[in-house]
XYZ file of C-alpha atoms in Angstrom:
520
model
C 0.000 0.000 0.000
C 1.335 3.433 -0.884
C 1.962 5.937 1.908
C -1.181 7.815 2.881
C -1.337 11.592 2.998
C -2.152 12.731 6.515
C -3.992 15.939 7.196
C -2.039 18.659 8.930
C -4.936 18.705 11.392
C -3.779 15.343 12.705
C -0.714 17.070 14.063
C -2.567 19.998 15.507
C -2.812 20.629 19.213
C -6.235 21.396 20.599
C -9.384 21.738 18.537
C -9.725 23.095 15.012
C -12.671 25.449 14.509
C -14.096 24.144 11.243
C -16.057 26.147 8.724
C -19.674 24.977 8.829
C -21.787 24.335 5.730
C -25.400 25.508 6.301
C -27.695 22.630 5.353
C -31.004 24.348 6.112
C -32.434 26.968 8.410
C -31.964 24.610 11.345
C -29.107 22.306 10.389
C -25.403 22.930 9.932
C -23.037 20.405 8.368
C -19.400 20.080 9.467
C -17.158 18.036 7.191
C -14.894 15.497 8.909
C -11.972 16.316 6.623
C -11.900 19.851 8.058
C -11.874 18.733 11.691
C -8.962 17.794 13.969
C -7.875 14.236 13.181
C -5.790 12.068 15.501
C -4.480 8.807 14.042
C -6.498 8.936 10.860
C -6.302 10.093 7.264
C -8.506 11.912 4.749
C -9.375 9.773 1.750
C -11.774 9.938 -1.204
C -11.606 6.427 -2.675
C -15.178 5.402 -1.797
C -18.148 7.052 -3.516
C -20.980 8.929 -1.852
C -19.108 11.235 0.537
C -19.852 14.918 0.888
C -17.277 17.652 0.625
C -13.794 16.626 -0.506
C -13.444 13.332 1.332
C -13.944 11.388 4.551
C -11.821 10.334 7.518
C -10.446 6.796 7.541
C -9.555 6.037 11.166
C -6.306 4.183 11.842
C -6.968 0.685 13.131
C -6.066 1.516 16.716
C -7.892 2.293 19.915
C -8.027 6.030 20.480
C -8.065 7.257 16.894
C -10.451 10.194 16.752
C -12.031 13.166 15.016
C -12.821 16.374 16.925
C -15.068 19.238 15.916
C -15.598 22.623 17.542
C -19.263 23.625 17.332
C -20.231 27.239 18.034
C -23.640 27.924 19.560
C -25.252 31.307 20.128
C -27.127 29.992 23.164
C -27.476 27.034 25.488
C -29.792 24.618 23.679
C -30.667 20.998 22.969
C -29.695 19.747 19.513
C -29.382 16.488 17.608
C -25.959 15.464 16.369
C -26.099 13.393 13.169
C -22.880 11.505 12.403
C -22.599 10.149 8.841
C -20.443 7.049 8.498
C -19.696 3.883 6.527
C -18.412 0.535 7.811
C -17.652 -1.914 5.022
C -16.820 -4.739 7.456
C -19.156 -7.123 9.280
C -17.677 -6.122 12.658
C -19.087 -3.357 14.830
C -16.667 -0.432 15.240
C -17.971 1.267 18.420
C -16.926 4.783 19.350
C -17.187 7.072 22.333
C -19.010 10.279 21.427
C -17.871 12.990 23.809
C -19.609 16.375 24.030
C -17.961 18.903 26.341
C -16.493 16.118 28.478
C -19.624 13.955 28.703
C -19.223 10.602 26.928
C -21.650 8.029 25.568
C -20.646 4.845 23.721
C -22.404 4.034 20.465
C -22.273 1.098 18.055
C -21.365 1.573 14.386
C -22.279 -1.774 12.795
C -21.418 -2.808 9.250
C -23.198 -0.948 6.451
C -22.534 -3.592 3.791
C -20.019 -1.608 1.731
C -17.597 1.247 2.236
C -19.667 3.364 -0.174
C -22.923 2.694 1.711
C -23.391 5.528 4.183
C -25.600 5.567 7.270
C -26.302 8.124 9.986
C -26.362 7.929 13.765
C -28.408 10.550 15.626
C -27.665 11.624 19.203
C -29.609 14.262 21.176
C -27.217 16.390 23.264
C -27.110 19.741 25.098
C -24.831 22.514 23.831
C -23.530 25.419 25.884
C -23.412 28.994 24.715
C -20.117 29.569 22.926
C -17.723 26.870 21.713
C -18.591 23.179 22.116
C -16.182 20.274 21.623
C -17.448 17.064 20.021
C -15.104 14.079 19.661
C -15.727 10.646 18.123
C -13.106 8.211 19.451
C -12.588 4.573 18.432
C -12.739 2.170 21.393
C -11.338 -0.998 19.790
C -8.210 -1.965 17.889
C -10.251 -2.004 14.675
C -10.482 1.776 14.819
C -13.625 3.659 13.918
C -15.780 3.545 10.803
C -15.111 5.947 7.958
C -16.647 9.249 9.046
C -17.954 11.695 6.468
C -19.540 14.548 8.402
C -21.290 15.793 11.518
C -24.584 17.669 11.202
C -25.995 19.762 14.027
C -29.796 19.893 13.897
C -31.360 22.549 16.131
C -34.913 21.580 15.166
C -37.660 24.102 14.592
C -39.866 24.633 11.547
C -36.896 25.307 9.288
C -35.382 21.954 10.196
C -38.135 19.703 8.869
C -36.716 16.558 7.328
C -39.016 16.616 4.333
C -37.874 13.224 3.092
C -38.832 11.530 6.345
C -42.042 13.540 6.584
C -43.031 12.514 3.049
C -42.221 8.834 3.614
C -44.082 8.771 6.924
C -47.073 10.474 5.302
C -47.152 8.067 2.367
C -46.821 5.028 4.637
C -49.721 6.395 6.700
C -51.860 6.873 3.602
C -51.102 3.486 2.032
C -50.182 0.076 3.316
C -47.909 -1.978 1.057
C -51.063 -3.813 -0.023
C -52.859 -0.615 -1.069
C -49.893 1.329 -2.446
C -50.737 0.262 -5.975
C -49.873 -2.113 -8.770
C -46.505 -2.997 -10.274
C -45.291 -0.065 -12.351
C -42.711 2.645 -12.724
C -44.596 5.233 -10.624
C -44.395 3.069 -7.507
C -40.922 1.910 -8.446
C -39.754 5.520 -8.622
C -41.315 6.363 -5.275
C -39.955 3.261 -3.553
C -36.478 3.934 -4.914
C -36.721 7.333 -3.267
C -37.823 5.679 -0.027
C -34.864 3.310 -0.337
C -32.524 6.325 -0.470
C -34.141 7.686 2.687
C -33.676 4.299 4.351
C -30.000 4.343 3.355
C -29.581 7.653 5.174
C -31.719 6.998 8.233
C -31.436 3.243 8.676
C -35.082 3.117 9.818
C -35.972 -0.584 9.392
C -39.644 0.219 8.783
C -38.785 1.919 5.517
C -37.020 -1.102 4.047
C -39.644 -3.506 5.385
C -42.377 -1.496 3.670
C -40.516 -1.755 0.341
C -40.052 -5.488 0.852
C -43.704 -6.043 1.722
C -44.779 -4.266 -1.460
C -42.405 -6.272 -3.655
C -43.470 -9.535 -2.030
C -46.954 -8.975 -3.434
C -45.498 -9.676 -6.873
C -42.541 -12.018 -6.208
C -43.129 -15.445 -4.689
C -40.667 -17.450 -2.632
C -39.139 -18.978 -5.777
C -38.658 -15.658 -7.543
C -41.588 -16.043 -9.931
C -43.126 -12.755 -11.029
C -46.216 -12.555 -13.222
C -45.058 -9.781 -15.547
C -44.440 -10.065 -19.294
C -42.179 -6.963 -19.457
C -43.394 -5.976 -22.900
C -42.794 -2.281 -22.319
C -39.974 -0.308 -20.757
C -42.209 1.259 -18.117
C -42.793 -2.152 -16.544
C -39.052 -2.671 -16.062
C -38.260 0.325 -13.845
C -39.451 -1.374 -10.646
C -36.764 -3.969 -11.246
C -34.490 -1.531 -9.421
C -36.513 -2.246 -6.278
C -35.790 -5.953 -6.736
C -32.078 -5.259 -7.110
C -32.056 -3.101 -3.974
C -33.806 -5.833 -1.997
C -31.381 -8.463 -3.278
C -28.462 -6.238 -2.313
C -29.809 -5.540 1.175
C -31.342 -8.919 2.088
C -29.334 -11.382 0.003
C -32.546 -13.284 -0.779
C -32.147 -15.118 -4.074
C -35.796 -14.696 -5.064
C -35.237 -11.010 -5.846
C -32.279 -11.824 -8.062
C -34.346 -14.483 -9.851
C -37.189 -12.053 -10.482
C -34.807 -9.318 -11.667
C -33.164 -11.795 -14.042
C -36.473 -12.110 -15.865
C -36.202 -8.450 -16.891
C -32.577 -8.841 -17.843
C -33.406 -11.906 -19.986
C -36.398 -10.211 -21.602
C -34.137 -7.508 -22.981
C -32.175 -10.087 -24.986
C -35.077 -10.319 -27.449
C -36.792 -6.977 -26.872
C -37.498 -5.125 -30.168
C -35.204 -2.329 -31.299
C -34.937 0.375 -33.895
C -32.512 -0.218 -36.755
C -29.761 1.557 -34.792
C -30.393 -0.459 -31.637
C -32.715 1.662 -29.505
C -35.275 -0.235 -27.426
C -38.856 0.546 -28.427
C -40.905 2.203 -25.725
C -43.346 -0.698 -25.961
C -43.813 -3.812 -28.067
C -47.418 -2.885 -28.907
C -48.277 -1.920 -32.475
C -49.145 1.613 -31.388
C -45.559 2.119 -30.140
C -43.730 0.438 -33.021
C -40.289 1.964 -33.574
C -40.836 4.710 -30.985
C -38.165 6.065 -28.632
C -39.453 8.191 -25.743
C -36.963 10.076 -23.577
C -38.865 8.653 -20.576
C -37.768 5.157 -21.518
C -34.105 5.789 -20.762
C -34.831 5.903 -17.028
C -37.160 2.916 -17.163
C -34.604 0.346 -18.320
C -31.059 1.687 -18.690
C -30.138 2.216 -15.006
C -31.611 -1.204 -14.199
C -29.282 -2.892 -16.696
C -26.233 -1.026 -15.393
C -27.219 -1.779 -11.796
C -27.799 -5.446 -12.618
C -24.269 -5.618 -13.966
C -22.829 -3.818 -10.940
C -24.788 -5.694 -8.265
C -25.603 -9.098 -9.732
C -23.676 -10.218 -12.797
C -21.579 -8.209 -15.215
C -21.210 -9.183 -18.851
C -20.727 -7.460 -22.185
C -24.439 -6.632 -22.375
C -24.599 -4.855 -19.003
C -21.354 -3.022 -19.727
C -22.312 -1.716 -23.154
C -26.085 -1.426 -23.488
C -26.962 1.319 -20.953
C -24.603 3.891 -22.470
C -25.437 2.723 -26.004
C -29.150 3.285 -25.388
C -28.538 6.812 -24.133
C -26.440 7.595 -27.190
C -29.045 6.245 -29.613
C -31.916 8.097 -27.945
C -29.864 11.282 -27.728
C -28.992 11.144 -31.418
C -32.689 11.314 -32.322
C -34.087 13.577 -29.580
C -31.318 16.138 -29.044
C -32.179 19.695 -30.066
C -29.206 21.383 -31.705
C -30.227 24.904 -32.683
C -31.522 28.127 -31.203
C -32.190 28.835 -27.548
C -33.596 25.299 -27.139
C -30.253 23.710 -28.045
C -29.341 21.084 -25.467
C -32.928 20.183 -24.639
C -34.646 17.044 -25.955
C -37.860 16.417 -27.805
C -40.258 14.101 -26.036
C -40.265 11.270 -28.575
C -39.090 9.954 -31.953
C -40.716 7.479 -34.360
C -38.460 5.602 -36.770
C -39.675 5.853 -40.389
C -41.156 2.661 -41.800
C -43.933 0.518 -40.421
C -46.771 2.198 -38.551
C -46.366 5.956 -38.216
C -47.535 7.843 -35.125
C -49.994 10.680 -35.629
C -47.653 13.078 -33.853
C -44.639 12.630 -36.138
C -43.132 15.798 -37.623
C -40.771 14.736 -40.440
C -39.322 18.244 -40.676
C -38.146 17.919 -37.057
C -36.408 14.587 -37.419
C -39.544 12.446 -37.027
C -39.966 13.701 -33.447
C -43.098 15.190 -31.937
C -41.481 18.638 -31.954
C -42.250 19.444 -28.296
C -39.976 19.448 -25.250
C -42.031 18.075 -22.370
C -40.303 18.795 -19.108
C -40.495 15.439 -17.290
C -39.285 13.456 -20.296
C -36.080 15.488 -20.257
C -35.818 15.030 -16.504
C -35.945 11.250 -16.839
C -33.084 11.419 -19.333
C -30.882 13.552 -17.079
C -31.342 11.281 -14.078
C -30.703 8.155 -16.169
C -27.444 9.599 -17.462
C -26.201 10.315 -13.944
C -27.224 6.871 -12.671
C -25.282 5.171 -15.436
C -22.208 7.338 -14.933
C -22.258 6.302 -11.266
C -22.419 2.618 -12.217
C -20.069 2.187 -15.177
C -16.273 1.985 -14.673
C -14.084 5.066 -14.920
C -12.437 3.786 -18.102
C -15.678 3.002 -19.940
C -15.271 4.016 -23.612
C -18.594 5.896 -23.658
C -18.093 7.728 -20.383
C -17.007 11.008 -21.971
C -19.915 10.894 -24.412
C -22.359 10.755 -21.484
C -20.585 13.588 -19.691
C -20.765 15.636 -22.893
C -24.533 15.089 -22.944
C -24.786 16.573 -19.448
C -22.621 19.476 -20.560
C -25.302 20.245 -23.145
C -28.262 19.436 -20.912
C -27.360 21.320 -17.730
C -26.778 24.686 -19.473
C -30.098 24.195 -21.270
C -31.816 23.547 -17.943
C -30.238 26.710 -16.564
C -31.273 28.751 -19.600
C -34.929 27.787 -19.262
C -35.317 28.026 -15.472
C -38.135 30.349 -14.474
C -36.404 33.245 -12.680
C -39.534 34.055 -10.690
C -40.099 30.624 -9.105
C -36.889 28.660 -9.673
C -38.960 25.894 -11.268
C -39.386 24.762 -14.874
C -42.433 24.811 -17.124
C -44.508 21.837 -18.260
C -43.506 22.671 -21.835
C -39.997 23.921 -21.194
C -39.728 26.313 -24.120
C -43.079 28.094 -23.670
C -42.645 30.201 -20.530
C -44.705 33.139 -21.821
C -47.773 31.089 -22.756
C -50.482 31.825 -20.181
C -51.730 28.230 -20.373
C -48.344 26.847 -19.327
C -47.429 26.146 -15.694
C -44.416 25.211 -13.603
C -44.354 21.480 -12.959
C -42.973 20.044 -9.721
C -41.650 16.598 -10.666
C -39.483 17.824 -13.532
C -38.279 20.732 -11.402
C -37.100 18.210 -8.799
C -35.415 16.126 -11.505
C -33.633 19.121 -13.026
C -32.505 20.315 -9.590
C -31.108 16.873 -8.834
C -29.366 16.609 -12.210
C -27.721 20.020 -11.939
C -26.600 19.479 -8.349
C -25.159 16.039 -8.931
C -23.476 17.109 -12.177
C -21.746 19.895 -10.268
C -20.849 17.556 -7.404
C -19.307 15.014 -9.748
C -17.357 17.672 -11.636
C -19.167 17.087 -14.923
C -20.130 20.760 -15.249
C -18.750 24.035 -13.968
C -19.456 24.874 -10.283
C -21.144 28.106 -11.389
C -24.265 26.055 -12.194
C -24.843 25.243 -8.533
C -26.862 28.441 -8.128
C -29.514 27.008 -10.469
C -29.805 23.895 -8.303
C -30.210 26.036 -5.182
C -32.931 28.101 -6.856
C -34.627 24.958 -8.111
C -34.540 23.422 -4.650
C -36.207 26.430 -3.080
C -38.767 26.424 -5.883
C -39.676 22.785 -5.272
C -39.750 23.247 -1.484
C -42.349 25.947 -2.072
C -44.643 23.206 -3.419
C -44.510 20.957 -0.324
C -46.354 21.661 2.907
C -47.959 19.975 5.889
C -51.740 19.664 5.871
C -54.047 19.986 8.854
C -53.633 16.232 9.357
C -49.885 16.678 9.771
C -49.125 14.904 6.492
C -47.186 16.234 3.533
C -48.763 17.481 0.333
C -46.855 18.188 -2.897
C -48.767 20.082 -5.555
C -48.638 20.722 -9.316
C -47.412 17.305 -10.438
C -48.298 16.335 -13.997
C -50.217 13.114 -14.408
C -48.755 10.354 -16.596
C -48.434 11.628 -20.143
C -48.388 10.089 -23.613
C -46.864 11.782 -26.666
C -48.604 14.474 -28.703
C -47.688 17.253 -31.097
C -49.959 19.961 -29.674
C -49.064 22.315 -26.860
C -52.603 22.203 -25.499
C -52.304 18.477 -24.828
C -49.393 19.074 -22.429
C -50.827 22.266 -20.924
C -54.065 20.480 -20.096
C -52.562 17.516 -18.265
C -53.986 17.162 -14.757
C -52.045 19.030 -12.073
C -52.111 16.432 -9.316
C -51.281 16.560 -5.632
C -49.165 13.724 -4.181
C -48.833 11.973 -7.538
C -46.123 9.302 -7.244
C -44.145 10.883 -10.109
C -43.616 13.889 -7.860
C -43.159 11.989 -4.604
C -40.359 9.873 -6.014
C -38.633 12.742 -7.807
C -38.824 14.855 -4.652
C -37.167 12.198 -2.496
C -34.337 11.669 -4.986
C -33.758 15.420 -5.190
C -34.088 16.047 -1.459
C -31.651 13.317 -0.475
C -29.127 14.821 -2.886
C -29.635 18.379 -1.667
C -29.605 17.432 2.015
C -26.382 15.534 1.490
C -24.427 18.193 -0.381
C -25.958 21.271 1.225
C -26.580 24.657 -0.398
C -23.892 25.893 -2.728
C -22.803 22.390 -3.757
């Protein structure tokens, strides 16, 4: 092993006053790499950390990280320590606040890039407070990413948890709904919240829903004759990863096998559906329905040439037909394309490349999220990696160009902001916010774009509230939408409250924005 670079802070005497990162009106995030480190090192070789890295404790008793936390008054707060333990052995630590110590367990998280949080209510004094996390065994501590101080109050609402709790109160797993991408999207969002909080109820709820469709042998009564039906396969992969139960792998393999013979356009793009009415059609929506599943199947279950090449290939094929290349709309996508020959859709505009000629906001959001998912899953030396990054370098500036300056959100038809019939749509606004933020975080686009993610986040937060029953409501979410070539069709889509398209997109966005904080 090569020598590890040790932070100067490890040699410091006393406590380093770190620069906090405001996470919300009531939470402040302190990165571990900026704290005082004793017998540890800052590293960045495992994905998912915030800031510039995390602290890898030396494998000795007494290795530690110390933060200095300023407080304007004596108050009770919750400390939230974010960590990963890729071993199967607990790595307990003493958490000391101003000389008072409690011991806490930090059990295995499955992988070094799977992060969990531990919450600890503590009192703070007015002025400077010292918080130290010290390993108590020869194994050292877990990898520590950050410490968040949550002072509570209305500004500190954890909207992800509030939304999940509200949805679980409204629906049991039995009444949540049928197999389909809407529920798959929402449950993937809930899975991300479970990854952060570790609340076992959240994962059990996901499992109970999936077990309605998957029997003990892995049989699942789905034909998978359209891409939409494949998106929930990500739930199966998550359950296989977290539980190790073979039935979820068996069920997911049915989707993977179905794609071997699934119909394609002449240049290899998967049709949106095998039905006659969708013959030869590529919808931007479809990239999120199948491509991340294939990449995730290769990363989590079994890699082969197909899982390595197809996800990026599909994005490239779809992009070649849907990408807008001229005018102020350059960088955006049309909603759908129909390959010439065979049945022709009523919405086809030959003069616009056999697309429908309209940029529907959520379709473009699906594409952005799919691209980021696949970049997270394919290897660093993948031959198509730069091509996908280049797509984001077209897409993110286009998102920024068409953001509504008044609300921070984006319009149902992206390029028609002055049409009085148009309206800002919440699910796509969450998707765009997520895509911009994560693209900045990963270094795919210039950091100057982070301001558009911050504006988008505030715009989406303006659409969520607590009702008189104490449950969350998210408004102005477009219902499920087919393809058309008239603006009125898109303008007149129902503007739903608590539609699963919006619930899932919100959770994915909120987990990203909570993790990186404003300005990231």
